[in-house]
Short mmCIF file of N, CA and C in Angstrom, two decimals:
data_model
loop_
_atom_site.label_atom_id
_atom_site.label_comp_id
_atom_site.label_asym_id
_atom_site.label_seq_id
_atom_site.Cartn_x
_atom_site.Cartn_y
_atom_site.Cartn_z
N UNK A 1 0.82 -1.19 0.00
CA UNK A 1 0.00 0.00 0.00
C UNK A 1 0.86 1.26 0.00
N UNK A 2 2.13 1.50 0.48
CA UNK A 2 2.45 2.15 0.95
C UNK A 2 3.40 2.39 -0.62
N UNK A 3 3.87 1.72 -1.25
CA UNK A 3 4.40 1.77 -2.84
C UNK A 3 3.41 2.65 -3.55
N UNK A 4 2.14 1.99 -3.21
CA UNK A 4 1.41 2.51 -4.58
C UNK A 4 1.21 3.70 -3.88
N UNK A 5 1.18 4.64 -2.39
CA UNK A 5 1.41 6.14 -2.30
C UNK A 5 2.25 6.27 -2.76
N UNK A 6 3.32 6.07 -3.22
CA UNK A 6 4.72 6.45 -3.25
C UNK A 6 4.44 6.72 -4.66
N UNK A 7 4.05 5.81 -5.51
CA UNK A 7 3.92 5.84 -6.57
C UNK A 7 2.94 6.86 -7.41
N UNK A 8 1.94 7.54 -6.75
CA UNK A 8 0.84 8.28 -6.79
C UNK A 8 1.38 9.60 -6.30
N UNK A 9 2.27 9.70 -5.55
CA UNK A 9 3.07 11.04 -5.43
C UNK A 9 4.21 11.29 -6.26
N UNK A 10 4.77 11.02 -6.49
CA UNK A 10 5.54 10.78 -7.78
C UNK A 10 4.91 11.29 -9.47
N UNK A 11 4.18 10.61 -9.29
CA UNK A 11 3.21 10.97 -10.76
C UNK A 11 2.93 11.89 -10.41
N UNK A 12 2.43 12.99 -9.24
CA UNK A 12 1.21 13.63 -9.29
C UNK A 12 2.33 15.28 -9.50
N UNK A 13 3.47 14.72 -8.63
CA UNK A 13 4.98 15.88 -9.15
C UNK A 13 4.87 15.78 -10.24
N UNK A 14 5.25 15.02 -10.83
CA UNK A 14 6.35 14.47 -12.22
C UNK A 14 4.76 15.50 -13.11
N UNK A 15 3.42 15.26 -12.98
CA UNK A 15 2.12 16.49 -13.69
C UNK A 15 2.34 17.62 -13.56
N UNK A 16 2.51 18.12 -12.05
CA UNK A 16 2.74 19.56 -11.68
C UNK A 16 4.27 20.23 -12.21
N UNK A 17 5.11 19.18 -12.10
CA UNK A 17 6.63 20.18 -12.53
C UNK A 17 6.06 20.18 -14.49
N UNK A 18 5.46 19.83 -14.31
CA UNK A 18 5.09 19.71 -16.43
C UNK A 18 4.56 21.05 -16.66
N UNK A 19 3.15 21.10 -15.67
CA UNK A 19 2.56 21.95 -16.08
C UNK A 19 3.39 23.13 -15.57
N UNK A 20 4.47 23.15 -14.37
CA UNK A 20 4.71 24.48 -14.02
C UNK A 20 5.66 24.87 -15.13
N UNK A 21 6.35 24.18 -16.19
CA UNK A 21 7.15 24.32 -17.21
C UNK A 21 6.43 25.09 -18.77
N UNK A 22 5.64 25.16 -18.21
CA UNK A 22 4.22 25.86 -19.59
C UNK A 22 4.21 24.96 -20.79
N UNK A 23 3.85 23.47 -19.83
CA UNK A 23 3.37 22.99 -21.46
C UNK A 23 2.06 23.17 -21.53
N UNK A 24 1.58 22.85 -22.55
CA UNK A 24 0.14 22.69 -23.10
C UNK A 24 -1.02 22.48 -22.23
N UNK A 25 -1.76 23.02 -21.96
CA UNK A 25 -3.39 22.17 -20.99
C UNK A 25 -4.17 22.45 -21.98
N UNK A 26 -5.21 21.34 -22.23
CA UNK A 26 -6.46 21.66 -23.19
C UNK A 26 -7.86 20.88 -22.14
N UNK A 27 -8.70 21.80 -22.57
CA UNK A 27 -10.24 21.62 -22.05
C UNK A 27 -10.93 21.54 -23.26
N UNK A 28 -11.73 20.31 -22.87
CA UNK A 28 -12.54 19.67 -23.86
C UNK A 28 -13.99 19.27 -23.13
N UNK A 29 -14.50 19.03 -24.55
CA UNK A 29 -16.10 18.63 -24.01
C UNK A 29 -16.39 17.46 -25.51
N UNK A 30 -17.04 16.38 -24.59
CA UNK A 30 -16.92 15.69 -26.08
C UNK A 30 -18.76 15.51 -26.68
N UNK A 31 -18.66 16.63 -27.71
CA UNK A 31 -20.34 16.87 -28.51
C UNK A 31 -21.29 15.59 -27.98
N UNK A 32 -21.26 14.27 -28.86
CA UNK A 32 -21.55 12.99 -28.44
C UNK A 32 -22.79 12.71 -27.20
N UNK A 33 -21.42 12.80 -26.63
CA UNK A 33 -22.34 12.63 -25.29
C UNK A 33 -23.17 14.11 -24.63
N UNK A 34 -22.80 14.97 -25.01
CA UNK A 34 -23.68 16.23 -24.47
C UNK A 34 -25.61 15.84 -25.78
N UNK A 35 -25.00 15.14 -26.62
CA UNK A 35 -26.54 15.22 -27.65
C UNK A 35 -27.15 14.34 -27.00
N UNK A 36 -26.10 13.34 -25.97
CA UNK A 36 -26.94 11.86 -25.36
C UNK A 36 -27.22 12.83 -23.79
N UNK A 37 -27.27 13.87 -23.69
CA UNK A 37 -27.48 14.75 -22.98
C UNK A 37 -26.89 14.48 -21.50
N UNK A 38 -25.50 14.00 -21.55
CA UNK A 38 -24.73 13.88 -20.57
C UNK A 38 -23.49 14.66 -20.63
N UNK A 39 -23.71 16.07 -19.64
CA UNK A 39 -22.68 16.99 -20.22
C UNK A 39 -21.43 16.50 -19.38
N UNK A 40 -20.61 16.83 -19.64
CA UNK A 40 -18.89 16.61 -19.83
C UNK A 40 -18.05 17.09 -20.24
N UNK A 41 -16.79 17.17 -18.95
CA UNK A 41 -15.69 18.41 -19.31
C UNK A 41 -14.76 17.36 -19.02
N UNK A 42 -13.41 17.67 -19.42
CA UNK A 42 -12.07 17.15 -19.43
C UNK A 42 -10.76 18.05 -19.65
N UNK A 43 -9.94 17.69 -18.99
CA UNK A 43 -8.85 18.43 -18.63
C UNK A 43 -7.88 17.48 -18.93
N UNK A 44 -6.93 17.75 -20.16
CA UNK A 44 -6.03 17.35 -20.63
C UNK A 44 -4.60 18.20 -20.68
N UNK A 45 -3.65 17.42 -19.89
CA UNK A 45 -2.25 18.05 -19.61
C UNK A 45 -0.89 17.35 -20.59
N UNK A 46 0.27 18.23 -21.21
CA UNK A 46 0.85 17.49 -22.25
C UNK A 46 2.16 17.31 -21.11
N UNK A 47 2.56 16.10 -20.95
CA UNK A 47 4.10 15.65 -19.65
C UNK A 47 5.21 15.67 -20.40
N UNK A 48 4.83 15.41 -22.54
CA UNK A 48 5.97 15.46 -23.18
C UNK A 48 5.72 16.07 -24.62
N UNK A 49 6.40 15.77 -25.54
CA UNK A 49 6.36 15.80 -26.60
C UNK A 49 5.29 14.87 -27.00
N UNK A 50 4.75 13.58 -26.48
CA UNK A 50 4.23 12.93 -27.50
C UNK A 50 3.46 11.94 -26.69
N UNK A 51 3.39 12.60 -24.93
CA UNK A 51 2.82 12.04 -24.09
C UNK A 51 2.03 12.81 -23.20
N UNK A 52 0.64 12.60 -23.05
CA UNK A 52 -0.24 13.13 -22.25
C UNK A 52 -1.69 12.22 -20.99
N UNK A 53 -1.91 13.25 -20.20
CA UNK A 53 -2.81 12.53 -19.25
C UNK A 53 -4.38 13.70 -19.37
N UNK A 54 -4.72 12.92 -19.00
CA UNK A 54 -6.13 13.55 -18.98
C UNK A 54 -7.39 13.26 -18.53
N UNK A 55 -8.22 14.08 -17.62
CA UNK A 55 -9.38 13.23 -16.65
C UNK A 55 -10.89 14.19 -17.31
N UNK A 56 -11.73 13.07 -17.36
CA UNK A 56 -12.97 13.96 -18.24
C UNK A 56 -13.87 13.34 -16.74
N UNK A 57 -14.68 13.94 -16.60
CA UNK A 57 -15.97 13.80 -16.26
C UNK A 57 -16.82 14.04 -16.24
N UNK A 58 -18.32 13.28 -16.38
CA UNK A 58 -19.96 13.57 -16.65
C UNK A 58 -20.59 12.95 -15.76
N UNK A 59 -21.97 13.52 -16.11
CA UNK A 59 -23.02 13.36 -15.31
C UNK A 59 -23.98 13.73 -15.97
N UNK A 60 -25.17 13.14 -15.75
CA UNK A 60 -26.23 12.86 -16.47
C UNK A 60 -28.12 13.09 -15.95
N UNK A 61 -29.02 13.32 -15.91
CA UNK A 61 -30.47 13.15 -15.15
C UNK A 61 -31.46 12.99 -16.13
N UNK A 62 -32.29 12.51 -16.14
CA UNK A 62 -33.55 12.53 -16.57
C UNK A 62 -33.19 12.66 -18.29
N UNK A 63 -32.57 11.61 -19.00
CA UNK A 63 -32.47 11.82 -20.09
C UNK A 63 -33.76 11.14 -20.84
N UNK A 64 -33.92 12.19 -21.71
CA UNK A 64 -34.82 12.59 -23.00
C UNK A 64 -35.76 11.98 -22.12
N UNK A 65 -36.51 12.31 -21.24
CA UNK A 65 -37.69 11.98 -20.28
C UNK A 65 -37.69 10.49 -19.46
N UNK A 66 -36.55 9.79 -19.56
CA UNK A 66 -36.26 8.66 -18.50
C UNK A 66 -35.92 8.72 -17.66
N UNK A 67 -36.68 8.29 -16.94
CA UNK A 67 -35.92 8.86 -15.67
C UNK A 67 -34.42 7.93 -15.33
N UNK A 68 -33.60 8.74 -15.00
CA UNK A 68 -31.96 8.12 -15.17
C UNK A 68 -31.07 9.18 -14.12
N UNK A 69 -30.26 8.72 -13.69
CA UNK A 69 -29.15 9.52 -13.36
C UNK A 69 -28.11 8.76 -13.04
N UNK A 70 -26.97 9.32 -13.28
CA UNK A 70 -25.33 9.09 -13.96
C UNK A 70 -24.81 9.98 -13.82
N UNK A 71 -23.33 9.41 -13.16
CA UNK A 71 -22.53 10.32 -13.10
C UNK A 71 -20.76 9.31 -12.70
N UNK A 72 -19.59 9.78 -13.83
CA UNK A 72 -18.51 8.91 -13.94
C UNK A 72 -17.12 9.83 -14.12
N UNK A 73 -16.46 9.24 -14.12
CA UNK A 73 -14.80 9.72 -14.29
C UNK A 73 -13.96 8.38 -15.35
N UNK A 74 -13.28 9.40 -16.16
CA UNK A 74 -12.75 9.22 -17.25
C UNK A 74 -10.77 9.44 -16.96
N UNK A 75 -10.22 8.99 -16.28
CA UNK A 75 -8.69 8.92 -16.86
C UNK A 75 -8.18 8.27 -17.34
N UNK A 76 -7.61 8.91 -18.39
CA UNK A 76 -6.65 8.63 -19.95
C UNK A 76 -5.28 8.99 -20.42
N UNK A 77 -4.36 8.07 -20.79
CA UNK A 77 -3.05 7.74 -20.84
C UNK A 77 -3.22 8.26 -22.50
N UNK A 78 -2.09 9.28 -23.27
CA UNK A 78 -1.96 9.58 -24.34
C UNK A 78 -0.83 9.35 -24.93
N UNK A 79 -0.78 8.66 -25.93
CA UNK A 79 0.38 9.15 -26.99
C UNK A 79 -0.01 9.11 -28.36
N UNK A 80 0.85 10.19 -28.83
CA UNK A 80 0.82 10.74 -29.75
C UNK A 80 1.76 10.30 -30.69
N UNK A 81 1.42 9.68 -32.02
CA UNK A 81 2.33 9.14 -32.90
C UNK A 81 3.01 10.66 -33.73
N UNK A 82 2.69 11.49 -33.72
CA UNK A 82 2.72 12.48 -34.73
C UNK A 82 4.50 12.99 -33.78
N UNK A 83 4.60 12.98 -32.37
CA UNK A 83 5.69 13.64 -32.01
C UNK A 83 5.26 14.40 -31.71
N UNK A 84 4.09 15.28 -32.08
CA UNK A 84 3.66 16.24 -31.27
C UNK A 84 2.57 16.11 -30.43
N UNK A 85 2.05 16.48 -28.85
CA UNK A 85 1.10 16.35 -28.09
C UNK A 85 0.25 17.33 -28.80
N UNK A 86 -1.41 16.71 -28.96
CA UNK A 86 -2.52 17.34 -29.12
C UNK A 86 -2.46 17.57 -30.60
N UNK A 87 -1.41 16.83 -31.70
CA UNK A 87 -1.76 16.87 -32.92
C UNK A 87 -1.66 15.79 -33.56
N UNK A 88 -2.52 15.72 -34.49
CA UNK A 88 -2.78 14.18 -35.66
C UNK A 88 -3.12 13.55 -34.71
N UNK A 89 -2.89 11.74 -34.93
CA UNK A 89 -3.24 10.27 -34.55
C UNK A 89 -2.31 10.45 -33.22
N UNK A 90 -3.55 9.88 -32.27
CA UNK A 90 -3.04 8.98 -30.88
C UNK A 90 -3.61 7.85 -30.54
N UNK A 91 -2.91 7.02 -29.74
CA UNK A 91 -3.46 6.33 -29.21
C UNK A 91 -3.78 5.94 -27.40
N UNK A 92 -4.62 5.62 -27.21
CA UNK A 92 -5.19 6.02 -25.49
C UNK A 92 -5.27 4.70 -24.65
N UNK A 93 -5.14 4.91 -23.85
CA UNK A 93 -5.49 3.83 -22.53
C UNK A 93 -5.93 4.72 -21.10
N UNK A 94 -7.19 3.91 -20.75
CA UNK A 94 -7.55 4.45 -19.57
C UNK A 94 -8.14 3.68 -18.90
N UNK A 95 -9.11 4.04 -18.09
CA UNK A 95 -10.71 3.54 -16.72
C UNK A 95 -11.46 4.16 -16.96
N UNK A 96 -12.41 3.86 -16.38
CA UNK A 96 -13.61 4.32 -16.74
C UNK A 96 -14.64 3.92 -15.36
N UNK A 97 -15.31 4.90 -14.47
CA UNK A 97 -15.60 4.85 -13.14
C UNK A 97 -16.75 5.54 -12.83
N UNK A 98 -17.91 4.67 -13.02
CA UNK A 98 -19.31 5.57 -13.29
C UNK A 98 -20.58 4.54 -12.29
N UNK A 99 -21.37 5.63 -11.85
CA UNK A 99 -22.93 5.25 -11.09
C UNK A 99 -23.81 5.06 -11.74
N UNK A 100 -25.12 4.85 -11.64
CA UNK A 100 -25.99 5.00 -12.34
C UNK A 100 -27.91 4.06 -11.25
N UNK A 101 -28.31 5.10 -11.90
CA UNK A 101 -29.85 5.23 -11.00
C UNK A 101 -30.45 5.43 -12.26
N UNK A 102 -30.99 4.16 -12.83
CA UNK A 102 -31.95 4.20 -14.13
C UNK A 102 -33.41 3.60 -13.76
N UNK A 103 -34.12 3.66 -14.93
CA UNK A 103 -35.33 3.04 -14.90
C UNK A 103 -35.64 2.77 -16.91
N UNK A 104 -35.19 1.32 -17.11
CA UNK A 104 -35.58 1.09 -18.30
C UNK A 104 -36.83 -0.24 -18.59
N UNK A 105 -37.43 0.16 -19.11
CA UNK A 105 -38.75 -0.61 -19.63
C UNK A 105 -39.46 -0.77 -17.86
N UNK A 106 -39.44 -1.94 -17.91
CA UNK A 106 -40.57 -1.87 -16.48
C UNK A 106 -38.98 -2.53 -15.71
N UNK A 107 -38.01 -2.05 -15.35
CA UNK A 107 -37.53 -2.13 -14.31
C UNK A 107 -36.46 -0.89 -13.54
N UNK A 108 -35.70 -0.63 -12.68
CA UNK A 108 -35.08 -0.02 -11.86
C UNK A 108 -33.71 -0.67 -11.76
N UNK A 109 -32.58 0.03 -12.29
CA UNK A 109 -31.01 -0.42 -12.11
C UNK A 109 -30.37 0.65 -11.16
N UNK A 110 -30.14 -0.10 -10.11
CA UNK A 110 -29.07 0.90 -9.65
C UNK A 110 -27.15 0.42 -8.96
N UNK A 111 -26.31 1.48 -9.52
CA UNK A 111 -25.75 0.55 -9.34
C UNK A 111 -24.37 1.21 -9.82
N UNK A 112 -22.96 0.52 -9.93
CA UNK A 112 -21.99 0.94 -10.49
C UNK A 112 -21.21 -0.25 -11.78
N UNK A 113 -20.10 0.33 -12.09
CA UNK A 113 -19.47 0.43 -12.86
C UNK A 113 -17.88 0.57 -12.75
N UNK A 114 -17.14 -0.30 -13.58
CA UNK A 114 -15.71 0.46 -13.49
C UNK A 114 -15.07 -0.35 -14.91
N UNK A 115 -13.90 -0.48 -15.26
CA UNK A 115 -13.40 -0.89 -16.64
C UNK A 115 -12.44 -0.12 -17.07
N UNK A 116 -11.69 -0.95 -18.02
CA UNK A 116 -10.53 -0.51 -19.12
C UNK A 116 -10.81 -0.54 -20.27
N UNK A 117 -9.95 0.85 -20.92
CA UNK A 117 -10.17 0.27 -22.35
C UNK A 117 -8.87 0.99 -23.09
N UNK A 118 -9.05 0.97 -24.51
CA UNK A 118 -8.03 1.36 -25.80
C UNK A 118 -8.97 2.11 -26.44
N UNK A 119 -8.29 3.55 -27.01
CA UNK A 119 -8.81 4.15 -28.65
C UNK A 119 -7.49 4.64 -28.90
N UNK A 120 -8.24 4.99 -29.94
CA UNK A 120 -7.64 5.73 -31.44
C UNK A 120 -8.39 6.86 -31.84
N UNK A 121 -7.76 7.63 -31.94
CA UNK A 121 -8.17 8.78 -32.55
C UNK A 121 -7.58 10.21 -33.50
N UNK A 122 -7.98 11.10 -33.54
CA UNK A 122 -7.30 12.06 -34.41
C UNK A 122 -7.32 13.54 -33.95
N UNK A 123 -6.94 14.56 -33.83
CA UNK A 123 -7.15 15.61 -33.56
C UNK A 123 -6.67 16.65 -34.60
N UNK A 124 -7.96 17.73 -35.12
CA UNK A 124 -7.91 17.72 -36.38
C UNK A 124 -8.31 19.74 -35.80
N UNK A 125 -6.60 20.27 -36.09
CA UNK A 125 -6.21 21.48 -36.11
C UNK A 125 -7.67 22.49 -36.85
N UNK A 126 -8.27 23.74 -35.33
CA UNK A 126 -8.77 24.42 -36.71
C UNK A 126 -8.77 25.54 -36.67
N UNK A 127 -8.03 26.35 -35.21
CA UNK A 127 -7.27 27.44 -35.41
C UNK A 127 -5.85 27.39 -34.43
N UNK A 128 -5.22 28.45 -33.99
CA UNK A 128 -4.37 28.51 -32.74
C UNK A 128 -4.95 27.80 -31.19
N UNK A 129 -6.25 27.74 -30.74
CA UNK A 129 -6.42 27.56 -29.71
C UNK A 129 -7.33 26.29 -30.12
N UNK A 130 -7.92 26.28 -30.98
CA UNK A 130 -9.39 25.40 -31.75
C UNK A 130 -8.46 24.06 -31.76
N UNK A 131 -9.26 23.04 -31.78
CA UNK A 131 -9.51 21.78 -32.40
C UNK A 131 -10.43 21.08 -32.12
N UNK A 132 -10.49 19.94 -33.30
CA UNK A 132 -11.74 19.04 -32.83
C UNK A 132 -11.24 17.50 -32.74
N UNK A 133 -11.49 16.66 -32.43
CA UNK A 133 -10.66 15.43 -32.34
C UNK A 133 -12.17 14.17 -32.41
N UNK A 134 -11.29 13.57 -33.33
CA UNK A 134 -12.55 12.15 -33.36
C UNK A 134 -11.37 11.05 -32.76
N UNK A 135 -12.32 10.07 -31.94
CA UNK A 135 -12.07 9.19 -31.29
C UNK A 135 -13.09 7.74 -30.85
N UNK A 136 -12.70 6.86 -30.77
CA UNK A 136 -13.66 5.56 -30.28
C UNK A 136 -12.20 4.40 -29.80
N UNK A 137 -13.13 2.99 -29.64
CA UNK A 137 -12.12 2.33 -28.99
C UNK A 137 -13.16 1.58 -28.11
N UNK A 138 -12.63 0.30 -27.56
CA UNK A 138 -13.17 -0.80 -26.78
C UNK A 138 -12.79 -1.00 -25.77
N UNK A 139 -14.02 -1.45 -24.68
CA UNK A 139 -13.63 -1.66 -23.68
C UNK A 139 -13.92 -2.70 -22.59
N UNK A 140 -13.30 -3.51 -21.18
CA UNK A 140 -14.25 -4.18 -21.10
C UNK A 140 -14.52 -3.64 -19.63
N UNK A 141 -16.07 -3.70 -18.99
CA UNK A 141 -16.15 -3.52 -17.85
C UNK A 141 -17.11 -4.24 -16.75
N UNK A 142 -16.81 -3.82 -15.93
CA UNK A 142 -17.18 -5.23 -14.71
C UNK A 142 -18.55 -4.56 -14.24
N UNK A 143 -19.70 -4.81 -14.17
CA UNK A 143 -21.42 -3.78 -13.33
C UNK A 143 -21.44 -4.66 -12.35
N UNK A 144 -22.14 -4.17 -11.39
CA UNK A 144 -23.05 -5.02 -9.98
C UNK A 144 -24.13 -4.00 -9.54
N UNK A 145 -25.69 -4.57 -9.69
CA UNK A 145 -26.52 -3.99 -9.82
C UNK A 145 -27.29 -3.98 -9.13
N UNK A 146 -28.54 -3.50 -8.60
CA UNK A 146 -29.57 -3.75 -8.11
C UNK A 146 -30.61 -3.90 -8.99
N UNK A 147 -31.34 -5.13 -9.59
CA UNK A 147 -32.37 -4.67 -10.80
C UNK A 147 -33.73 -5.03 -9.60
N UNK A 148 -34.91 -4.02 -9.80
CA UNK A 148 -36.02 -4.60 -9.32
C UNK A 148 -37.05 -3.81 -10.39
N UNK A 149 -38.46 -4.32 -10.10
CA UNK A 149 -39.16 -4.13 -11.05
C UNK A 149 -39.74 -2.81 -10.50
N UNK A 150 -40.23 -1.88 -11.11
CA UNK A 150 -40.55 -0.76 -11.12
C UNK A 150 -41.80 -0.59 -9.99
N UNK A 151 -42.60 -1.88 -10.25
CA UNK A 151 -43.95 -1.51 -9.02
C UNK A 151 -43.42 -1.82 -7.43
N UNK A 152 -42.23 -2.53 -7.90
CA UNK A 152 -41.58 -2.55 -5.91
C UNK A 152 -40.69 -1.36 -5.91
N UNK A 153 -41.62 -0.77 -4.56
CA UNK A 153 -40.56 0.43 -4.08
C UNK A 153 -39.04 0.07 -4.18
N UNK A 154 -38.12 0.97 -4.41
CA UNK A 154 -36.62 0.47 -4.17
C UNK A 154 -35.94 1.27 -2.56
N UNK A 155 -35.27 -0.42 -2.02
CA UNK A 155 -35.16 0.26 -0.67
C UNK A 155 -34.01 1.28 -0.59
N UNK A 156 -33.75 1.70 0.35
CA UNK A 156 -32.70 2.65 0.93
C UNK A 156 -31.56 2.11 0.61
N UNK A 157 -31.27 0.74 1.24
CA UNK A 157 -29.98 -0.05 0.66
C UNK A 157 -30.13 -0.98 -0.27
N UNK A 158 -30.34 -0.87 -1.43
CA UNK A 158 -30.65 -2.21 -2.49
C UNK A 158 -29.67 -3.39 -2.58
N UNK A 159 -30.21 -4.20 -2.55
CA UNK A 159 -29.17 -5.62 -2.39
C UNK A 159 -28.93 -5.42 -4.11
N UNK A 160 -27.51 -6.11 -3.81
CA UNK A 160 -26.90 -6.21 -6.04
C UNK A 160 -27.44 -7.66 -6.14
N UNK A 161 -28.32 -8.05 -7.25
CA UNK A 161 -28.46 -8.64 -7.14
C UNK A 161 -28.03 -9.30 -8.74
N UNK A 162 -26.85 -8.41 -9.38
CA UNK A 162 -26.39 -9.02 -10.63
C UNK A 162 -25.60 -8.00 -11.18
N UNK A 163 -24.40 -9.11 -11.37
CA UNK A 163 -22.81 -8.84 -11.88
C UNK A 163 -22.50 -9.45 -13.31
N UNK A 164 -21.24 -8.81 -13.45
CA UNK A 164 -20.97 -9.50 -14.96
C UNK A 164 -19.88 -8.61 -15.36
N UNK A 165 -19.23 -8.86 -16.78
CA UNK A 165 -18.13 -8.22 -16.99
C UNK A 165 -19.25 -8.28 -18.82
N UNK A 166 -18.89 -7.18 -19.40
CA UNK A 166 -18.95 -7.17 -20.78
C UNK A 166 -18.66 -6.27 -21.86
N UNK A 167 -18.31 -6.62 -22.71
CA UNK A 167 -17.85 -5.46 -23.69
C UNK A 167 -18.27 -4.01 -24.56
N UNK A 168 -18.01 -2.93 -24.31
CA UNK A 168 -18.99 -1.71 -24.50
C UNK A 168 -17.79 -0.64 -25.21
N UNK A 169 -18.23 0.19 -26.25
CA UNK A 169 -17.54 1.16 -26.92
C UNK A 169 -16.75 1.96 -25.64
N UNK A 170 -15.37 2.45 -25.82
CA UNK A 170 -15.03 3.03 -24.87
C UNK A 170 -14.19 4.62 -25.59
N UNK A 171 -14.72 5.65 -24.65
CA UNK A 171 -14.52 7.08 -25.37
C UNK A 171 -14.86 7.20 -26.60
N UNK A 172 -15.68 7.03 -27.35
CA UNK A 172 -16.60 7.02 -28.66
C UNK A 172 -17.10 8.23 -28.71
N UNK A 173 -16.51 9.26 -29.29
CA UNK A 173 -16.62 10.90 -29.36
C UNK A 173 -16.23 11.47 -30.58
N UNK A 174 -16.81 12.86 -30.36
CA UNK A 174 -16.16 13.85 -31.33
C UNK A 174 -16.15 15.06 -30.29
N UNK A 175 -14.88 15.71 -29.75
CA UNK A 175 -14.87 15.98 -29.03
C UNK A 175 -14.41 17.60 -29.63
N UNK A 176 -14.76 18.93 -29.00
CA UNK A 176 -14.30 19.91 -29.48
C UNK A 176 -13.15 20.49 -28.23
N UNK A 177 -12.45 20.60 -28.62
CA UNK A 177 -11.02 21.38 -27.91
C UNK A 177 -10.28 22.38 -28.17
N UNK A 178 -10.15 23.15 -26.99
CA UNK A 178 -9.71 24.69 -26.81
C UNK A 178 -7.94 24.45 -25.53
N UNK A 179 -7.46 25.08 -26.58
CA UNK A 179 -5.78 24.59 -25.61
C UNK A 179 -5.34 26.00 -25.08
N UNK A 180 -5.44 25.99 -23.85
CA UNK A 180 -5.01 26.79 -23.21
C UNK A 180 -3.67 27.79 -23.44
N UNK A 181 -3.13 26.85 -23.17
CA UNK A 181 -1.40 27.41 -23.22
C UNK A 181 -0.45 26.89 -24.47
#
């Protein structure tokens, strides 16, 4: 336990002496999911030439009249084939760490989420500060749920009463981005 602090302080310098060096930060929002009406911001930092980190997170309610609510965290491992951070083709690795309080057809999910995955993507220059970047990629992740049917009240503490691991698009966006520095 005491490694992986060690190890988590370390990284969290090795971000801050980056950014205190004026590289790059970009804030993003990825379109996508704001039309699936789950808005979402992300904060992307460049550590090198051709290596970056970056944490998005959303949250979600009452989409398109379902009742739903969601809310997750997104950190993502970057590199950049081009040599340069935040331009052309990269490729990503991250987690993915999300809740969720739904109600689909006649039942009630509540419950979490967590998982890995891989993309690919592009980031496609469209002024000094502008870009837009397309991206997707696979992933796999582990749920444990509470499902009950909609006419039973759901209690205070819901028992999970179903797990599983399965495969789901991971960061599947078109994301618009504004780079700070």
């Amino acid at each position: 336990m005491i490694k992986i602090k060690k190890i988590l302080v370390v990284a969290l310098l090795a971000m801050t002496s980056s950014i205190a060096h004026g590289q790059l930060i970009a804030v993003k929002t990825n379109a996508l999911m704001d039309v699936a009406m789950a808005p979402n911001i992300g904060l992307e930092v460049a550590l090198g030439n051709n290596i970056s980190v970056a944490a998005n997170g959303f949250a979600s309610w009452n989409i398109y009249g379902m009742k739903a609510k969601t809310y997750g965290f997104i950190p993502e491992f970057r590199y950049w084939l081009s040599g340069n951070t935040f331009s052309k083709l990269f490729l990503g690795a991250g987690a993915m760490l999300a809740h969720y309080d739904l109600t689909v057809s006649d039942y009630n999910y509540y419950g979490s989420t967590y998982g890995i995955g891989v993309n690919v993507g592009y980031n496609l220059w469209l002024s000094k500060h502008w870009s837009v970047e397309f991206h997707g990629g696979v992933g796999g992740y582990y749920y444990h749920h509470a499902r009950t049917e909609m006419s039973v009240p759901r209690p205070e503490l819901p028992e999970y009463n179903a797990s599983g691991w399965t495969v789901l698009p991971y960061q599947l966006g078109i994301s618009f981005v504004y780079i700070i520095k």
